[in-house]
Coordinates of C-alpha atoms and ligand atoms in Angstrom, one line a residue:
M89 CA 17.6 2.1 -22.8
A90 CA 17.2 5.5 -24.3
S91 CA 16.9 8.4 -21.8
L92 CA 13.2 8.9 -21.1
Q93 CA 13.4 12.6 -21.6
S94 CA 14.8 12.2 -25.1
T95 CA 11.9 10.2 -26.4
P96 CA 9.4 11.9 -28.7
A97 CA 6.5 11.1 -26.4
W98 CA 8.2 12.7 -23.4
K99 CA 9.2 15.7 -25.5
A100 CA 5.7 16.2 -26.7
L101 CA 4.4 16.2 -23.1
K102 CA 7.1 18.6 -22.1
A103 CA 6.2 21.0 -24.9
H104 CA 2.5 20.7 -24.0
H105 CA 3.3 21.3 -20.3
E106 CA 5.2 24.5 -21.2
K107 CA 2.3 25.7 -23.3
S108 CA -0.4 25.0 -20.7
A109 CA 1.6 25.9 -17.6
G110 CA -0.5 29.0 -16.8
Q111 CA -3.8 27.2 -16.9
H112 CA -6.0 27.1 -13.8
M113 CA -8.4 24.2 -13.2
R114 CA -11.2 26.5 -12.2
D115 CA -11.1 27.9 -15.8
L116 CA -11.0 24.5 -17.3
F117 CA -14.1 23.6 -15.3
A118 CA -15.8 26.8 -16.2
A119 CA -15.1 26.2 -19.9
D120 CA -16.4 22.7 -20.0
E121 CA -19.6 21.5 -18.4
T122 CA -18.8 17.9 -19.3
R123 CA -15.4 17.8 -17.6
F124 CA -16.5 15.5 -14.8
K125 CA -18.0 13.1 -17.2
T126 CA -15.0 13.2 -19.5
F127 CA -12.5 12.6 -16.8
S128 CA -14.1 9.9 -14.7
L129 CA -14.3 6.1 -14.9
N130 CA -16.3 3.4 -13.3
R131 CA -15.5 -0.3 -12.8
G132 CA -18.1 -2.4 -11.0
G133 CA -18.8 0.1 -8.3
L134 CA -15.4 1.6 -7.9
F135 CA -15.4 5.1 -9.4
L136 CA -12.4 7.3 -10.2
D137 CA -12.9 11.0 -10.7
Y138 CA -9.7 12.5 -12.1
S139 CA -11.2 15.7 -13.4
K140 CA -9.6 17.8 -10.6
N141 CA -6.2 17.3 -12.2
R142 CA -4.4 19.9 -14.4
V143 CA -5.2 17.9 -17.6
T144 CA -7.1 18.5 -20.8
T145 CA -8.1 16.0 -23.4
Q146 CA -4.8 16.8 -25.2
T147 CA -2.8 16.1 -22.0
M148 CA -4.5 12.7 -21.7
S149 CA -4.0 11.8 -25.3
L150 CA -0.3 12.6 -25.0
L151 CA 0.0 10.6 -21.8
I152 CA -1.7 7.7 -23.6
D153 CA 0.9 8.1 -26.5
L154 CA 3.6 7.8 -23.8
A155 CA 2.0 4.6 -22.4
K156 CA 2.0 3.2 -26.0
A157 CA 5.5 4.3 -26.7
R158 CA 6.7 2.6 -23.5
D159 CA 4.8 -0.5 -24.5
V160 CA 2.6 -0.8 -21.4
E161 CA 0.4 -3.2 -23.3
G162 CA 3.4 -5.5 -24.1
W163 CA 4.6 -5.4 -20.5
R164 CA 1.2 -6.2 -19.2
R165 CA 1.0 -9.2 -21.5
C166 CA 4.4 -10.4 -20.2
M167 CA 3.3 -10.0 -16.6
L168 CA 0.1 -11.9 -17.2
A169 CA 2.0 -14.6 -19.1
G170 CA 4.2 -15.2 -16.1
E171 CA 7.4 -14.2 -17.9
P172 CA 10.5 -13.4 -15.7
I173 CA 9.8 -9.7 -15.7
N174 CA 11.5 -9.4 -12.3
T175 CA 14.8 -9.5 -14.2
T176 CA 17.2 -8.9 -11.3
E177 CA 15.9 -12.0 -9.5
D178 CA 14.9 -13.9 -12.6
R179 CA 11.3 -14.4 -11.4
A180 CA 7.8 -14.0 -12.6
A181 CA 5.5 -11.6 -10.8
L182 CA 2.2 -13.5 -11.0
H183 CA 0.3 -12.4 -7.9
V184 CA -2.7 -12.0 -10.1
A185 CA -2.9 -15.8 -10.2
L186 CA -3.7 -15.9 -6.5
R187 CA -7.0 -14.1 -7.0
N188 CA -8.2 -16.1 -10.0
P189 CA -11.4 -18.0 -9.6
L190 CA -10.8 -21.6 -8.8
D191 CA -12.0 -22.9 -12.2
H192 CA -9.6 -20.5 -14.0
A193 CA -7.7 -21.8 -17.0
P194 CA -4.0 -22.6 -16.4
M195 CA -1.8 -19.6 -15.7
K196 CA 1.9 -20.2 -16.0
A197 CA 4.9 -18.7 -14.0
M198 CA 8.1 -19.4 -15.9
G199 CA 6.2 -22.0 -18.0
K200 CA 4.7 -23.9 -15.1
D201 CA 0.9 -23.8 -14.4
V202 CA 0.5 -22.4 -10.9
M203 CA -3.3 -22.9 -10.6
P204 CA -3.1 -26.4 -9.0
E205 CA -1.1 -25.1 -6.1
V206 CA -3.3 -22.0 -5.9
R207 CA -6.4 -24.3 -5.6
A208 CA -4.7 -26.4 -3.0
L209 CA -3.7 -23.3 -1.0
R210 CA -7.2 -21.9 -1.0
K211 CA -8.6 -25.3 0.2
K212 CA -6.0 -25.5 3.0
M213 CA -6.8 -21.9 4.1
R214 CA -10.5 -22.7 4.2
D215 CA -10.0 -25.8 6.2
V216 CA -7.7 -24.2 8.7
A217 CA -9.9 -21.1 9.0
E218 CA -13.0 -23.3 9.6
V219 CA -11.4 -25.4 12.3
I220 CA -10.0 -22.4 14.1
R221 CA -13.2 -20.3 13.9
S222 CA -15.4 -23.2 15.0
G223 CA -13.2 -23.9 18.0
A224 CA -12.3 -27.4 16.7
W225 CA -8.6 -26.5 16.6
T226 CA -7.5 -27.0 20.2
G227 CA -4.2 -26.1 21.8
A228 CA -1.9 -28.3 23.9
T229 CA -4.3 -28.3 26.9
G230 CA -7.4 -29.1 24.8
K231 CA -8.8 -25.5 24.8
A232 CA -10.0 -23.7 21.7
I233 CA -8.0 -20.8 20.3
D234 CA -9.3 -17.4 21.1
A235 CA -6.3 -15.2 20.1
V236 CA -4.1 -15.2 17.1
V237 CA -0.8 -13.4 17.1
H238 CA 0.5 -12.6 13.6
I239 CA 4.3 -12.1 13.5
G240 CA 5.6 -10.6 10.3
T241 CA 6.9 -7.3 8.8
G242 CA 6.6 -5.3 5.6
G243 CA 4.6 -7.2 3.0
S244 CA 4.1 -10.0 5.5
H245 CA 2.3 -7.8 7.9
L246 CA 0.8 -4.6 6.4
G247 CA -1.8 -6.2 4.1
P248 CA -3.5 -8.6 6.6
E249 CA -3.6 -5.8 9.2
M250 CA -5.0 -3.2 6.8
V251 CA -7.7 -5.5 5.4
T252 CA -8.9 -6.9 8.7
Q253 CA -9.2 -3.4 10.1
A254 CA -11.0 -2.2 7.0
L255 CA -13.6 -5.1 7.0
A256 CA -14.0 -5.7 10.8
P257 CA -17.6 -5.3 11.9
I258 CA -18.2 -2.4 14.3
R259 CA -18.9 -4.9 17.1
P260 CA -15.9 -7.2 17.1
S261 CA -18.0 -10.1 18.6
E262 CA -20.0 -10.2 15.3
A263 CA -16.8 -11.3 13.4
G264 CA -17.0 -14.7 15.1
G265 CA -13.2 -15.4 14.9
P266 CA -10.3 -15.2 17.3
A267 CA -9.0 -11.8 18.4
L268 CA -6.0 -10.7 16.2
H269 CA -2.8 -9.1 17.3
F270 CA -0.1 -8.0 14.9
I271 CA 3.6 -7.9 15.8
S272 CA 5.8 -6.2 13.3
N273 CA 8.5 -4.3 15.2
V274 CA 11.6 -5.8 16.8
D275 CA 11.2 -3.3 19.6
G276 CA 10.4 -5.8 22.4
V277 CA 7.8 -3.5 23.9
Q278 CA 5.3 -4.5 21.2
I279 CA 5.4 -8.3 21.7
A280 CA 5.7 -7.9 25.5
T281 CA 2.6 -5.8 25.6
A282 CA 0.6 -8.2 23.4
L283 CA 1.7 -11.3 25.3
D284 CA 0.9 -9.7 28.6
G285 CA -2.8 -10.0 28.1
L286 CA -2.8 -13.4 26.5
S287 CA -3.1 -17.0 27.8
P288 CA -0.6 -19.5 26.2
D289 CA -3.1 -22.3 26.1
T290 CA -5.6 -20.4 23.9
T291 CA -3.1 -18.5 21.7
L292 CA -2.0 -19.4 18.2
F293 CA 1.0 -17.8 16.5
I294 CA 1.4 -17.2 12.8
V295 CA 5.0 -16.6 11.7
A296 CA 4.7 -14.9 8.3
S297 CA 8.0 -14.5 6.4
K298 CA 8.6 -15.3 2.8
T299 CA 12.3 -15.8 3.5
F300 CA 12.1 -16.9 7.1
T301 CA 15.4 -15.0 7.6
T302 CA 14.1 -11.5 8.4
E303 CA 15.8 -10.8 11.7
E304 CA 12.9 -8.8 13.2
T305 CA 10.4 -11.5 12.5
I306 CA 12.5 -14.4 13.6
T307 CA 13.5 -12.6 16.8
N308 CA 9.9 -12.0 17.6
A309 CA 9.0 -15.6 16.7
R310 CA 11.7 -16.9 19.1
T311 CA 10.4 -14.7 21.9
A312 CA 6.9 -16.0 21.3
K313 CA 8.1 -19.6 21.2
A314 CA 10.0 -19.2 24.5
W315 CA 6.9 -17.7 26.1
L316 CA 4.8 -20.7 25.0
V317 CA 7.4 -23.4 25.8
D318 CA 7.9 -21.8 29.2
A319 CA 4.2 -22.2 30.0
L320 CA 3.3 -25.4 28.2
G321 CA 6.5 -27.3 27.2
A322 CA 8.2 -27.8 23.9
D323 CA 5.6 -30.2 22.5
A324 CA 3.0 -27.3 22.5
V325 CA 4.7 -25.7 19.5
A326 CA 3.1 -28.2 17.2
K327 CA -0.4 -27.0 18.1
H328 CA 0.3 -23.3 18.6
F329 CA 2.4 -22.3 15.6
I330 CA 1.6 -21.9 11.9
A331 CA 4.1 -20.6 9.3
V332 CA 3.6 -18.9 6.0
S333 CA 6.9 -19.0 4.1
G334 CA 8.8 -20.0 1.0
N335 CA 11.6 -21.4 3.1
A336 CA 10.3 -24.8 4.3
E337 CA 13.7 -25.9 5.7
A338 CA 14.1 -22.9 8.0
V339 CA 10.4 -23.3 9.1
S340 CA 11.1 -26.9 10.0
E341 CA 14.3 -26.1 11.8
F342 CA 12.3 -23.6 13.9
G343 CA 10.0 -26.5 14.9
I344 CA 6.8 -25.7 13.0
M345 CA 5.1 -28.8 11.5
P346 CA 4.8 -29.2 7.7
D347 CA 1.0 -29.6 8.1
N348 CA 0.9 -26.2 9.7
T349 CA 3.0 -24.6 7.0
F350 CA 1.6 -22.6 4.1
D351 CA 3.8 -22.3 1.1
L352 CA 4.7 -18.9 -0.5
W353 CA 6.2 -19.1 -4.0
D354 CA 8.9 -17.0 -5.5
W355 CA 6.5 -15.6 -8.1
V356 CA 4.7 -13.7 -5.3
G357 CA 6.5 -10.6 -4.1
G358 CA 6.3 -9.7 -0.4
R359 CA 4.3 -6.5 -1.0
Y360 CA 2.0 -8.3 -3.4
S361 CA 1.3 -11.2 -1.0
V362 CA -1.8 -10.3 0.9
W363 CA -3.7 -12.4 -1.7
S364 CA -1.7 -15.5 -0.6
A365 CA -1.7 -17.3 2.8
I366 CA -0.1 -14.1 4.1
G367 CA -3.8 -13.1 4.2
L368 CA -4.7 -16.0 6.5
P369 CA -5.5 -13.6 9.4
I370 CA -8.3 -12.1 7.2
A371 CA -9.8 -15.6 6.8
L372 CA -9.4 -16.4 10.5
A373 CA -10.9 -13.1 11.7
L374 CA -13.7 -12.7 9.1
G375 CA -14.2 -16.1 7.5
M376 CA -12.8 -17.6 4.2
D377 CA -15.9 -16.4 2.3
V378 CA -14.9 -12.8 3.0
F379 CA -11.4 -13.5 1.9
E380 CA -12.7 -15.1 -1.3
E381 CA -14.8 -11.9 -2.0
F382 CA -11.6 -9.8 -1.5
L383 CA -9.8 -12.0 -4.1
A384 CA -12.8 -11.7 -6.4
G385 CA -12.6 -7.9 -6.2
G386 CA -8.9 -8.1 -7.1
H387 CA -9.6 -10.4 -10.0
D388 CA -12.3 -8.1 -11.3
M389 CA -9.7 -5.3 -11.4
D390 CA -7.2 -7.6 -13.2
R391 CA -9.8 -8.3 -15.9
H392 CA -10.4 -4.6 -16.3
F393 CA -6.6 -3.9 -16.5
Q394 CA -6.2 -6.7 -19.0
D395 CA -9.1 -5.9 -21.3
A396 CA -10.0 -2.2 -21.2
P397 CA -8.5 0.1 -23.8
L398 CA -5.7 2.3 -22.3
D399 CA -7.8 5.5 -22.3
A400 CA -10.6 3.8 -20.3
N401 CA -8.3 1.7 -18.1
M402 CA -8.4 2.8 -14.5
P403 CA -4.9 1.7 -13.4
V404 CA -3.4 3.1 -16.6
I405 CA -5.1 6.4 -16.1
L406 CA -4.2 6.6 -12.4
G407 CA -0.6 5.7 -13.2
L408 CA -0.4 8.3 -16.0
I409 CA -2.0 11.0 -13.9
G410 CA 0.7 10.2 -11.3
V411 CA 3.5 10.6 -13.9
W412 CA 2.0 13.9 -15.0
S413 CA 1.9 15.2 -11.4
I414 CA 5.4 14.0 -10.5
N415 CA 7.4 14.6 -13.6
F416 CA 5.7 17.6 -15.1
L417 CA 4.0 19.4 -12.3
G418 CA 6.8 18.6 -9.8
S419 CA 4.7 17.0 -7.1
R420 CA 7.2 14.7 -5.3
S421 CA 4.8 13.5 -2.7
L422 CA 1.4 11.8 -2.8
A423 CA -1.1 12.1 0.1
I424 CA -3.4 9.1 0.5
L425 CA -6.5 10.3 2.3
P426 CA -9.1 7.6 3.0
Y427 CA -12.3 9.1 4.4
D428 CA -13.0 5.9 6.2
E429 CA -11.7 5.0 9.6
G430 CA -11.5 1.4 8.6
L431 CA -9.0 2.3 5.9
R432 CA -6.6 3.8 8.4
G433 CA -3.9 1.3 7.4
L434 CA -4.2 2.1 3.7
P435 CA -1.6 5.0 3.6
N436 CA 1.1 2.7 5.2
Y437 CA 0.1 -0.2 3.0
L438 CA 0.4 1.9 -0.2
R439 CA 3.6 3.5 1.1
Q440 CA 5.3 0.2 0.9
L441 CA 3.7 -0.8 -2.3
E442 CA 4.7 2.4 -4.2
M443 CA 8.0 3.3 -2.5
E444 CA 9.5 -0.2 -2.3
S445 CA 8.4 -1.0 -5.8
N446 CA 9.3 2.2 -7.6
G447 CA 11.7 4.0 -5.3
K448 CA 14.5 3.4 -7.7
A449 CA 16.9 5.6 -9.6
L450 CA 18.2 2.9 -11.9
D451 CA 16.2 1.3 -14.7
S452 CA 15.9 -2.5 -14.9
K453 CA 19.1 -2.6 -17.0
G454 CA 21.1 -0.7 -14.4
H455 CA 21.1 2.7 -16.2
P456 CA 20.1 5.9 -14.4
V457 CA 16.5 7.0 -14.9
D458 CA 16.6 10.6 -15.9
V459 CA 13.4 11.6 -14.1
D460 CA 11.9 11.3 -10.6
T461 CA 10.3 8.0 -9.8
A462 CA 8.1 7.0 -6.8
P463 CA 6.7 9.8 -4.8
V464 CA 6.9 10.0 -1.1
I465 CA 3.7 8.5 0.2
F466 CA 2.1 9.7 3.4
G467 CA -1.4 10.1 4.7
D468 CA -4.0 9.7 7.4
P469 CA -7.7 9.2 7.4
G470 CA -9.9 12.2 6.9
T471 CA -10.9 14.1 8.9
R472 CA -7.9 13.5 11.2
G473 CA -5.4 14.5 8.5
Q474 CA -7.2 17.7 8.0
H475 CA -6.3 18.9 11.4
S476 CA -2.7 17.9 11.0
F477 CA -1.0 18.5 7.6
F478 CA -3.7 19.9 5.3
Q479 CA -2.3 23.4 5.8
A480 CA 0.7 22.3 3.7
L481 CA -1.6 20.8 1.1
H482 CA -3.5 24.1 0.6
Q483 CA -0.8 26.7 1.1
G484 CA 2.5 25.0 1.3
G485 CA 5.4 25.9 -1.1
Q486 CA 5.5 22.3 -2.4
L487 CA 2.8 20.9 -4.7
I488 CA 1.5 17.7 -3.1
A489 CA -0.9 15.6 -5.2
C490 CA -3.6 13.8 -3.3
D491 CA -5.8 10.7 -3.6
F492 CA -9.1 11.1 -1.7
I493 CA -10.8 7.8 -1.1
A494 CA -14.3 7.6 0.3
P495 CA -17.3 5.2 0.7
L496 CA -20.7 6.7 -0.1
E497 CA -22.2 4.5 2.6
S498 CA -21.0 4.2 6.1
R499 CA -20.8 1.0 8.1
H500 CA -22.5 2.7 10.9
T501 CA -25.6 4.9 11.1
T502 CA -25.0 7.2 14.1
G503 CA -26.4 10.7 13.7
T504 CA -24.9 13.0 11.0
H505 CA -21.3 11.6 11.2
H506 CA -21.2 10.2 7.7
D507 CA -22.7 13.3 5.9
R508 CA -20.2 15.4 7.8
L509 CA -17.3 13.2 6.8
L510 CA -18.3 13.3 3.2
A511 CA -18.9 17.0 3.3
S512 CA -15.3 17.4 4.5
F513 CA -14.0 15.2 1.7
L514 CA -15.9 17.2 -1.0
A515 CA -15.0 20.5 0.5
Q516 CA -11.3 19.7 0.7
T517 CA -11.1 18.6 -2.9
E518 CA -13.0 21.6 -4.1
A519 CA -10.9 24.0 -2.1
L520 CA -7.7 22.5 -3.4
M521 CA -8.9 22.8 -6.9
E522 CA -10.7 26.2 -6.8
G523 CA -8.5 28.1 -4.4
R524 CA -9.7 31.5 -3.3
T525 CA -8.9 34.8 -5.0
E526 CA -8.1 38.0 -3.3
L527 CA -11.5 39.3 -4.1
E528 CA -13.3 36.3 -2.7
A529 CA -11.2 36.3 0.4
F530 CA -11.9 40.0 0.9
A531 CA -15.7 39.5 0.4
A532 CA -15.7 36.6 2.9
M533 CA -13.9 38.7 5.5
A534 CA -16.3 41.6 4.9
D535 CA -19.2 39.2 5.4
Q536 CA -17.8 38.1 8.7
G537 CA -17.5 41.8 9.8
I538 CA -13.8 41.7 10.3
P539 CA -12.6 45.3 11.0
S540 CA -10.6 46.8 8.1
E541 CA -7.3 47.2 10.0
E542 CA -7.3 43.4 10.8
M543 CA -8.3 42.6 7.2
K544 CA -5.2 44.2 5.8
G545 CA -2.9 42.0 7.8
Q546 CA -4.9 38.8 7.2
L547 CA -5.9 39.2 3.6
P548 CA -2.7 37.7 2.0
H549 CA -3.0 34.6 4.3
R550 CA -6.6 34.0 3.3
I551 CA -5.8 33.7 -0.4
F552 CA -5.5 30.2 -1.7
E553 CA -3.9 29.7 -5.1
G554 CA -5.8 26.4 -5.6
N555 CA -5.0 24.4 -8.8
R556 CA -3.8 21.6 -6.7
P557 CA -4.3 18.1 -8.2
T558 CA -6.5 15.5 -6.6
N559 CA -8.1 12.2 -7.5
S560 CA -11.3 11.1 -5.9
I561 CA -11.9 7.4 -5.6
V562 CA -15.3 6.5 -4.3
A563 CA -17.2 3.2 -3.8
D564 CA -20.7 2.6 -2.7
R565 CA -19.1 1.0 0.4
F566 CA -15.7 -0.5 1.0
D567 CA -16.7 -4.2 1.4
A568 CA -14.4 -7.1 0.7
F569 CA -15.0 -6.9 -3.1
T570 CA -14.4 -3.2 -3.6
L571 CA -11.4 -3.2 -1.3
G572 CA -10.0 -6.0 -3.4
Q573 CA -10.6 -3.8 -6.5
L574 CA -8.9 -0.9 -4.8
I575 CA -5.8 -2.7 -3.8
A576 CA -5.4 -4.3 -7.3
L577 CA -6.0 -0.9 -8.8
Y578 CA -3.0 0.5 -7.0
E579 CA -0.8 -2.5 -7.7
H580 CA -1.4 -2.1 -11.5
K581 CA -1.0 1.6 -11.2
V582 CA 2.4 1.1 -9.7
F583 CA 3.2 -1.4 -12.5
V584 CA 2.2 1.1 -15.2
Q585 CA 4.4 3.7 -13.7
A586 CA 7.3 1.3 -13.4
V587 CA 7.0 0.5 -17.2
I588 CA 6.9 4.3 -18.0
W589 CA 10.1 4.9 -15.9
G590 CA 11.7 1.6 -17.0
V591 CA 12.3 0.3 -13.4
N592 CA 11.8 -3.2 -12.1
P593 CA 9.0 -2.8 -9.5
F594 CA 9.4 -6.3 -8.1
D595 CA 12.9 -6.2 -6.5
Q596 CA 14.1 -4.3 -3.4
W597 CA 17.9 -4.3 -3.3
G598 CA 17.9 -1.0 -1.5
V599 CA 16.8 -2.6 1.8
E600 CA 19.5 -5.3 1.8
W601 CA 22.6 -3.3 2.7
G602 CA 21.0 -1.8 5.8
K603 CA 20.0 -5.3 6.9
E604 CA 23.5 -6.6 6.5
L605 CA 25.0 -3.8 8.4
A606 CA 22.5 -4.1 11.2
A607 CA 23.5 -7.8 11.6
Q608 CA 27.2 -6.8 11.9
I609 CA 26.5 -4.0 14.4
F610 CA 24.3 -6.3 16.4
T611 CA 27.3 -8.6 17.0
E612 CA 29.4 -5.6 18.0
I613 CA 27.0 -3.9 20.4
S614 CA 25.9 -7.2 22.1
D615 CA 29.6 -7.9 23.0
A616 CA 30.6 -7.4 26.6
P617 CA 30.8 -3.7 27.4
G618 CA 34.3 -2.3 26.7
D619 CA 35.1 -4.8 23.9
I620 CA 36.8 -3.5 20.7
V621 CA 34.4 -2.7 17.9
A622 CA 35.3 -5.1 15.0
Q623 CA 33.8 -3.3 12.0
E624 CA 35.1 -0.1 10.5
H625 CA 32.6 2.8 11.0
C626 CA 32.5 6.5 10.6
S627 CA 33.2 8.6 13.7
S628 CA 29.5 9.2 14.2
T629 CA 28.6 5.5 14.4
L630 CA 31.6 4.8 16.5
G631 CA 30.7 7.6 18.8
L632 CA 27.2 6.4 19.2
I633 CA 28.3 2.8 19.8
A634 CA 30.8 4.0 22.4
R635 CA 28.0 5.9 24.1
L636 CA 25.7 2.9 24.1
K637 CA 28.5 0.7 25.5
A638 CA 29.2 3.2 28.2
H639 CA 25.6 3.3 29.1
K640 CA 25.3 -0.5 29.1
A641 CA 28.3 -0.6 31.5
K642 CA 26.5 1.7 33.9
T643 CA 23.1 0.0 33.8
P644 CA 22.5 -3.3 35.5
Ligands
LIG217 O1 12.9 -5.4 4.1 C1 12.2 -5.5 3.0 C2 11.4 -6.8 2.9 O2 12.2 -7.7 2.2 C3 10.1 -6.6 2.2 O3 10.2 -6.6 0.8 C4 9.3 -7.7 2.7 O4 7.9 -7.4 2.5 C5 9.7 -7.7 4.2 O5 11.1 -7.3 4.1 C6 9.5 -9.0 4.9 O6 10.2 -10.0 4.3 P1 9.9 -11.5 4.7 O7 8.5 -11.8 4.3 O8 10.9 -12.3 3.9 O9 10.1 -11.6 6.2

């Protein structure tokens, strides 16, 4: 594949960037009253304002040229046709099929219609959710289930936790389902703490692992099984364990019944799997209707992604704005800032989505990509983040692009909280864009009556350069539908960027080597203290292993 930087579309953007480098957004706003209208898009209640980016209509048109030159439309067609676009694993990436309406026309992954199995999955999820929520699913001692422990990690954990947090009613009793606990860390403290408050006869475990070989998940699942069997005997596993996995053999070896197993197909990537039975906790906690609404929102964004022209296509625009910020403005990080406490899991969720998908320096053919790819994603809900890292966003030496995400309506109505929350969101985006000149800073200090000798020392620190790019994504409210739209928006945005950079967003080879090495080191450190280390390591790892073994020898 030709180097990206040598393509005419990239060169045109580079020349444009050099010409427009001195431009300040406050001047762009001053010069054009229609800027907000020009640089915003709405799709069924989800609204994207990208006017506070360092772009002009010419920038956008050159970015669209880039999307065309990289054949975003062709790749989108291939993805939706279920072609094996995950080339290193020879698989389709057809997670969109999971959110199709049930009467949808056939959709093929590698030539095979997947809709019959999607329909069967949805029915099974509904049936299981109903029996558990109604109390008809009873455990080994005949009692109804009141707690569900979901064991999984990465894509088999982040989605269901994030969505259930986002949609949970303010009063948990109103949800009507079992209490949910998520176990994702192999640090035994997490599972021990969760199990401590639970009763084996009313607890159900979901072991969610596409491969069913992920060490952390299987270790936690074994601990859970031992806890259950210890209290209720081996037969109890049949009534207290559900699996979601693509590895039926390993599930059966573990002892989970086929009836209690939900399939996960190889055309669904882990970080794109919240729409599958990996999302079962959402249906258990909030009801299958809520889960179906979430799917409908995702499907709505799929339709938009598929049908809208590139220059009015929200995922395309969000992806291109990201490329502009990362590759031309030099923003290597992206802050995800939901002004909604329910969306506190979103930064972590999107971190995996973006960084595991596009954190690659080789293109899909194995050649180096000659530009930066996935940004470092971090974030926290507003207003907590403001009191933690916003200093660096406003005045730090690095440029950090931000996505602000806010609901116009709150799920609670206490006092002035929501207006204050939204005022903070609006103020931050404006401050980041406008900045504050020396004159303005001076006038503000004079207004505050700050003595002139203090003013001198403080003045440079009160100047804000501004011109810092932000997107604002707002919805009337983040309900199941708009949340589905939002997650699908980011999935397609990541896809668009992958196409631009030429990387395969659906594999994750980078995680594998660390996993293999951890398995080897585990056998070494769990040997009797004093044993010879079998694997060759550097002196740092050897030194740390020796220290660990010496410590083990001392501790009972
Ligand atoms: O370690 C990376 C990863 O493979 C992710 O891609 C995946 O979401 C996670 O581990 C969990 O994998 P599994 O569902 O197979 O347990």
